[in-house]
Short mmCIF file of C-alpha atoms and ligand atoms in Angstrom, two decimals:
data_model
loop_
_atom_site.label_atom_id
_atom_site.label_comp_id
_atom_site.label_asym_id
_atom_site.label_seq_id
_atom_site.Cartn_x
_atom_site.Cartn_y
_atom_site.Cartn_z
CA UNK D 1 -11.65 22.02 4.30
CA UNK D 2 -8.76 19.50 3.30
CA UNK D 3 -9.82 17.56 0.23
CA UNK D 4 -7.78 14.12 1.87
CA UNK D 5 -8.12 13.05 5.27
CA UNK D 6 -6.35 10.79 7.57
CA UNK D 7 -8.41 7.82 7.93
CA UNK D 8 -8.67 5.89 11.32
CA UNK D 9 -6.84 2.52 11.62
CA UNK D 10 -9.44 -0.42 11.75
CA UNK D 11 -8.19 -1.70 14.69
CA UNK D 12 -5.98 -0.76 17.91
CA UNK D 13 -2.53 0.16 17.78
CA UNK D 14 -1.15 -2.90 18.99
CA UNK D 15 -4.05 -5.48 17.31
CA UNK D 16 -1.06 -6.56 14.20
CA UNK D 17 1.06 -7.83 17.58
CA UNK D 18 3.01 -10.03 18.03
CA UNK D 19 3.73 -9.50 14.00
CA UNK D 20 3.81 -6.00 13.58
CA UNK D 21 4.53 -3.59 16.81
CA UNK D 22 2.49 -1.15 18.47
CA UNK D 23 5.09 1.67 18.07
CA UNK D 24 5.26 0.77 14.48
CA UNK D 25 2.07 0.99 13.46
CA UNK D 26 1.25 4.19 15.33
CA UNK D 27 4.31 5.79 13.92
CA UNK D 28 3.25 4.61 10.69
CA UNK D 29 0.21 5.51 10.87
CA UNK D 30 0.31 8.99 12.57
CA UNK D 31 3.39 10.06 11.41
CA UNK D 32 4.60 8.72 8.20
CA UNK D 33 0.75 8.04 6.67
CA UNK D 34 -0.84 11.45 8.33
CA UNK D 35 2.45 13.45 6.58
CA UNK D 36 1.13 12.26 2.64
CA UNK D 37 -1.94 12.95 3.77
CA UNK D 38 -0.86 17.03 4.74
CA UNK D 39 1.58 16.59 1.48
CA UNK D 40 -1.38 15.76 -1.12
CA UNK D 41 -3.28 18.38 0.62
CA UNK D 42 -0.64 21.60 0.91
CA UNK D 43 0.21 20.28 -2.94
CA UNK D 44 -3.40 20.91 -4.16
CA UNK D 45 -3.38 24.72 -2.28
CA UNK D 46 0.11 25.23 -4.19
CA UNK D 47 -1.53 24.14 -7.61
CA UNK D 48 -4.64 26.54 -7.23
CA UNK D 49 -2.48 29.15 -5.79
CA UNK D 50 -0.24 28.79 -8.63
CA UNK D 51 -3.49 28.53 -10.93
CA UNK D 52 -4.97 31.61 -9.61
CA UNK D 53 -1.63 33.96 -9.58
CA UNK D 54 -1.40 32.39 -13.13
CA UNK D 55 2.11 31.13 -12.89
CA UNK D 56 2.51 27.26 -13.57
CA UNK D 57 6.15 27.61 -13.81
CA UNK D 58 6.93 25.43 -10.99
CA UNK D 59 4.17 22.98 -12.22
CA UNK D 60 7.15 19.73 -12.63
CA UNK D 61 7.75 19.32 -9.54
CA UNK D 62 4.45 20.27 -8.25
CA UNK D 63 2.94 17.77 -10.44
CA UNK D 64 5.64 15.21 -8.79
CA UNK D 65 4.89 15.85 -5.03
CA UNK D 66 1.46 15.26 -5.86
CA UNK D 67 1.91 11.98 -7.66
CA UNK D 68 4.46 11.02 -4.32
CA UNK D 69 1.85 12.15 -1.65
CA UNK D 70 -1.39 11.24 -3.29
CA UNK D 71 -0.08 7.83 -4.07
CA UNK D 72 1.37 7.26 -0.70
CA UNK D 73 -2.52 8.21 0.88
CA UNK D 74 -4.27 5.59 -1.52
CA UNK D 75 -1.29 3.26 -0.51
CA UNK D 76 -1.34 3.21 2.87
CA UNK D 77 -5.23 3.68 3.34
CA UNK D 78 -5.10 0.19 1.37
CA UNK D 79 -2.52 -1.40 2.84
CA UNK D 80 -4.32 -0.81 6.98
CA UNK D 81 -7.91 -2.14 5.56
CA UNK D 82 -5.71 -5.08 3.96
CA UNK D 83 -4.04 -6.07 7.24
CA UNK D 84 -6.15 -7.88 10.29
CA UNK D 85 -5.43 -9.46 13.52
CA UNK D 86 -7.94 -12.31 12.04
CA UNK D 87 -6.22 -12.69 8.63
CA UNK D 88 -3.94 -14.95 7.03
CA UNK D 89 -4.12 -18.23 5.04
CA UNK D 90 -5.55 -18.18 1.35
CA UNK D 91 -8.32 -16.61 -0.39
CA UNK D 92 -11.34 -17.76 -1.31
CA UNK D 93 -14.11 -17.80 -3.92
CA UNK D 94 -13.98 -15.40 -6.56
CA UNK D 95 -10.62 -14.20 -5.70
CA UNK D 96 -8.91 -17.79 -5.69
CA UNK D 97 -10.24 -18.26 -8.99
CA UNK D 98 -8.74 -14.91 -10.63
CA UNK D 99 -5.71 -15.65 -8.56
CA UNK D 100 -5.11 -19.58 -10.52
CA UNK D 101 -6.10 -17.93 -13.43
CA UNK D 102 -3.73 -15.04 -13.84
CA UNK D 103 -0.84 -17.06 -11.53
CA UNK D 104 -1.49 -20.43 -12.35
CA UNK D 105 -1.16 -21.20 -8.65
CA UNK D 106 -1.46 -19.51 -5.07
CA UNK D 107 1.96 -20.56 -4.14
CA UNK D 108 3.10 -19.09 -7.64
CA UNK D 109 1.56 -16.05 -6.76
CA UNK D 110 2.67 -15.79 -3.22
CA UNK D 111 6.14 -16.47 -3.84
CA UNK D 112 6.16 -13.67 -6.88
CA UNK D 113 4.60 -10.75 -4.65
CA UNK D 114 7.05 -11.91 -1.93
CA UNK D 115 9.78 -11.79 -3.76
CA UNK D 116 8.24 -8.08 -5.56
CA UNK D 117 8.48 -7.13 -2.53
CA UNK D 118 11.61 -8.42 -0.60
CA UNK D 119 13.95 -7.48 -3.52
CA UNK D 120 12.17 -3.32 -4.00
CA UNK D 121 15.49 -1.72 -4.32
CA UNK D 122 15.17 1.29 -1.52
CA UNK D 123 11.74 2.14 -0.87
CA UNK D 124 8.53 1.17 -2.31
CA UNK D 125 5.85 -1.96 -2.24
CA UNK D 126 4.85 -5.01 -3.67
CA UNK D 127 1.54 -4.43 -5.08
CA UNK D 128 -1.38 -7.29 -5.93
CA UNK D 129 -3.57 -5.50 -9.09
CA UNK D 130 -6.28 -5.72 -11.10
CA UNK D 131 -5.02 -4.80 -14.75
CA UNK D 132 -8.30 -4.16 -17.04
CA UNK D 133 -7.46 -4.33 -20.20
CA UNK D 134 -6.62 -8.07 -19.91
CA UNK D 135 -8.77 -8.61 -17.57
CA UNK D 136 -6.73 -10.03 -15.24
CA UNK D 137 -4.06 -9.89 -11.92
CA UNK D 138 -0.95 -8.56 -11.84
CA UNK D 139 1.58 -8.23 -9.56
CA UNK D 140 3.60 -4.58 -9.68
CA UNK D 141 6.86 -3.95 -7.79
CA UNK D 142 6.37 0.17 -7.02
CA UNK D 143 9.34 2.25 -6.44
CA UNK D 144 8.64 5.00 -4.19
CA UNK D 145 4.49 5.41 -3.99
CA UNK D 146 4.39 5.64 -7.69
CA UNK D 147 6.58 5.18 -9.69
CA UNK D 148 6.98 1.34 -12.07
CA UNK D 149 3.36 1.28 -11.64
CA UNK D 150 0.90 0.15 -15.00
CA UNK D 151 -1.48 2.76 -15.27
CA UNK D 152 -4.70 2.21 -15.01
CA UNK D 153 -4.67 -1.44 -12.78
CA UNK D 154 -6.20 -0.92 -9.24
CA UNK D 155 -4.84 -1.95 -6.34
CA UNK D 156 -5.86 -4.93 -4.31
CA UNK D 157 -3.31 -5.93 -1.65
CA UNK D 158 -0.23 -3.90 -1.01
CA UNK D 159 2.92 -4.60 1.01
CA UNK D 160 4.89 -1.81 2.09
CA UNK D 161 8.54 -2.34 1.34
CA UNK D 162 9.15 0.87 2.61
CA UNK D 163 12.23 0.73 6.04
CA UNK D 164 9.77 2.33 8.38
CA UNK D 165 7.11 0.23 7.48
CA UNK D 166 9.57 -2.90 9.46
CA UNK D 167 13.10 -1.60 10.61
CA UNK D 168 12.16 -0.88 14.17
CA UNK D 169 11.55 -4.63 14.70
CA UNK D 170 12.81 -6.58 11.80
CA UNK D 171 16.01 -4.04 11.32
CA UNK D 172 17.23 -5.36 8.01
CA UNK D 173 15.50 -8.49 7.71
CA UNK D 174 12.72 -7.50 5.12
CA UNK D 175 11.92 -11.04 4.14
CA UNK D 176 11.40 -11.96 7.59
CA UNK D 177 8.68 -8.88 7.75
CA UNK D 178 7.32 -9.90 4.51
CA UNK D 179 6.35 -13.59 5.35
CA UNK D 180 4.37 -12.08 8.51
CA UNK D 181 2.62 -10.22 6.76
CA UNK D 182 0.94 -13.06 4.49
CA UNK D 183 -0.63 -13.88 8.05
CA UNK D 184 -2.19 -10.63 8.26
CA UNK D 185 -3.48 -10.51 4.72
CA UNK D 186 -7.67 -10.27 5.18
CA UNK D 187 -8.39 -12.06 2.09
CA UNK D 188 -11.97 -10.50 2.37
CA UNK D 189 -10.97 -6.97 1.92
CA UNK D 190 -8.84 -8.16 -0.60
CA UNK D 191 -11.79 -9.96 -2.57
CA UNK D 192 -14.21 -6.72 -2.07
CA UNK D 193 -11.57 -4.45 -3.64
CA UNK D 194 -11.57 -6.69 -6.93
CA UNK D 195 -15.80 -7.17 -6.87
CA UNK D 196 -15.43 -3.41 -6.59
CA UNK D 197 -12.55 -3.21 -9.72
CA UNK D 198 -13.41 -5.87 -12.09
CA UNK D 199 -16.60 -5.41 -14.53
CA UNK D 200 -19.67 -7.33 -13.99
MN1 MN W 1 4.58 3.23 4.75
#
């Protein structure tokens, strides 16, 4: 039994049209998403096989394939739940208030992911987090799936940044991609991840 799993898109194919393509997100999703998935998992075989014939000496770069695919899983299994044919505008509630709080202002914090994002130099995302020690949001620019990241903040709402995440239909536009994405964003996914992240 594989320990991860390729979870099932929330919604059809084409459901993120006109803003993101069908072909996109099922290459995205089946291809580039399902191959972390088979990465984490042939990773963890290596590491018990290596384990069990009691040689660790390739445990470096081991160690960083499973950091690369793992991350990339918990990414991407984020970033579909985050994204909905009904999303867009601003959050509400609990969220907005964390969001003023640690940003001052919603247009302060959208234009600081956006630009996290736009500016990722190659590949990696633009990450909305909860950081606990503070208590409070931050806002990581990721290279790769896992690398520039402050350990120990959770995930909220991620942007891929990544070319296959937009080239096919925004070539080398990336901005362009990442203000259609703000009207995907379901701000109530978004809000559940942080009930789920911050303390009581
Ligand atoms: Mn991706």
């Amino acid at each position: 039994m594989p320990i991860y799993e390729l979870p099932d898109l929330p919604y059809d194919y084409s459901a993120l049209e006109p803003a993101l393509s069908g072909e996109i997100i099922e290459l995205h999703h089946d291809k580039h998403h399902a191959a972390y998935v088979k990465g984490a998992n042939d990773t963890v075989e290596k590491l018990a096989a290596a384990r069990h014939a009691g040689d660790l000496g390739g445990i470096v770069g081991l160690e960083k394939t499973l950091a690369f695919n793992l991350s990339g899983h918990v990414l991407h299994s984020i970033y579909w739940e985050n994204l909905s044919p009904d999303g867009g505008g601003e959050p509400t509630g609990e969220l907005a208030s964390a969001v003023a709080e640690s940003f001052g202002s919603f247009a302060g914090f959208r234009a600081q992911l956006t630009a996290a994002t736009a500016t990722v130099q190659g590949s990696g995302w633009g990450v909305l987090a909860w950081e606990p020690l503070a208590g409070r949001l931050i806002v990581s620019q990721v290279y790769g799936h896992h690398e520039n990241v402050g350990i120990g903040s959770t995930p909220l709402l991620v942007f891929d940044a990544w070319e296959h995440a937009y080239y096919l239909q925004y070539r080398n536009v990336r901005p362009d991609y990442v203000e259609r994405l703000w009207d995907l964003v379901n701000w109530e996914d978004v809000s559940a991840r942080l009930t789920a992240a911050r303390p009581v």
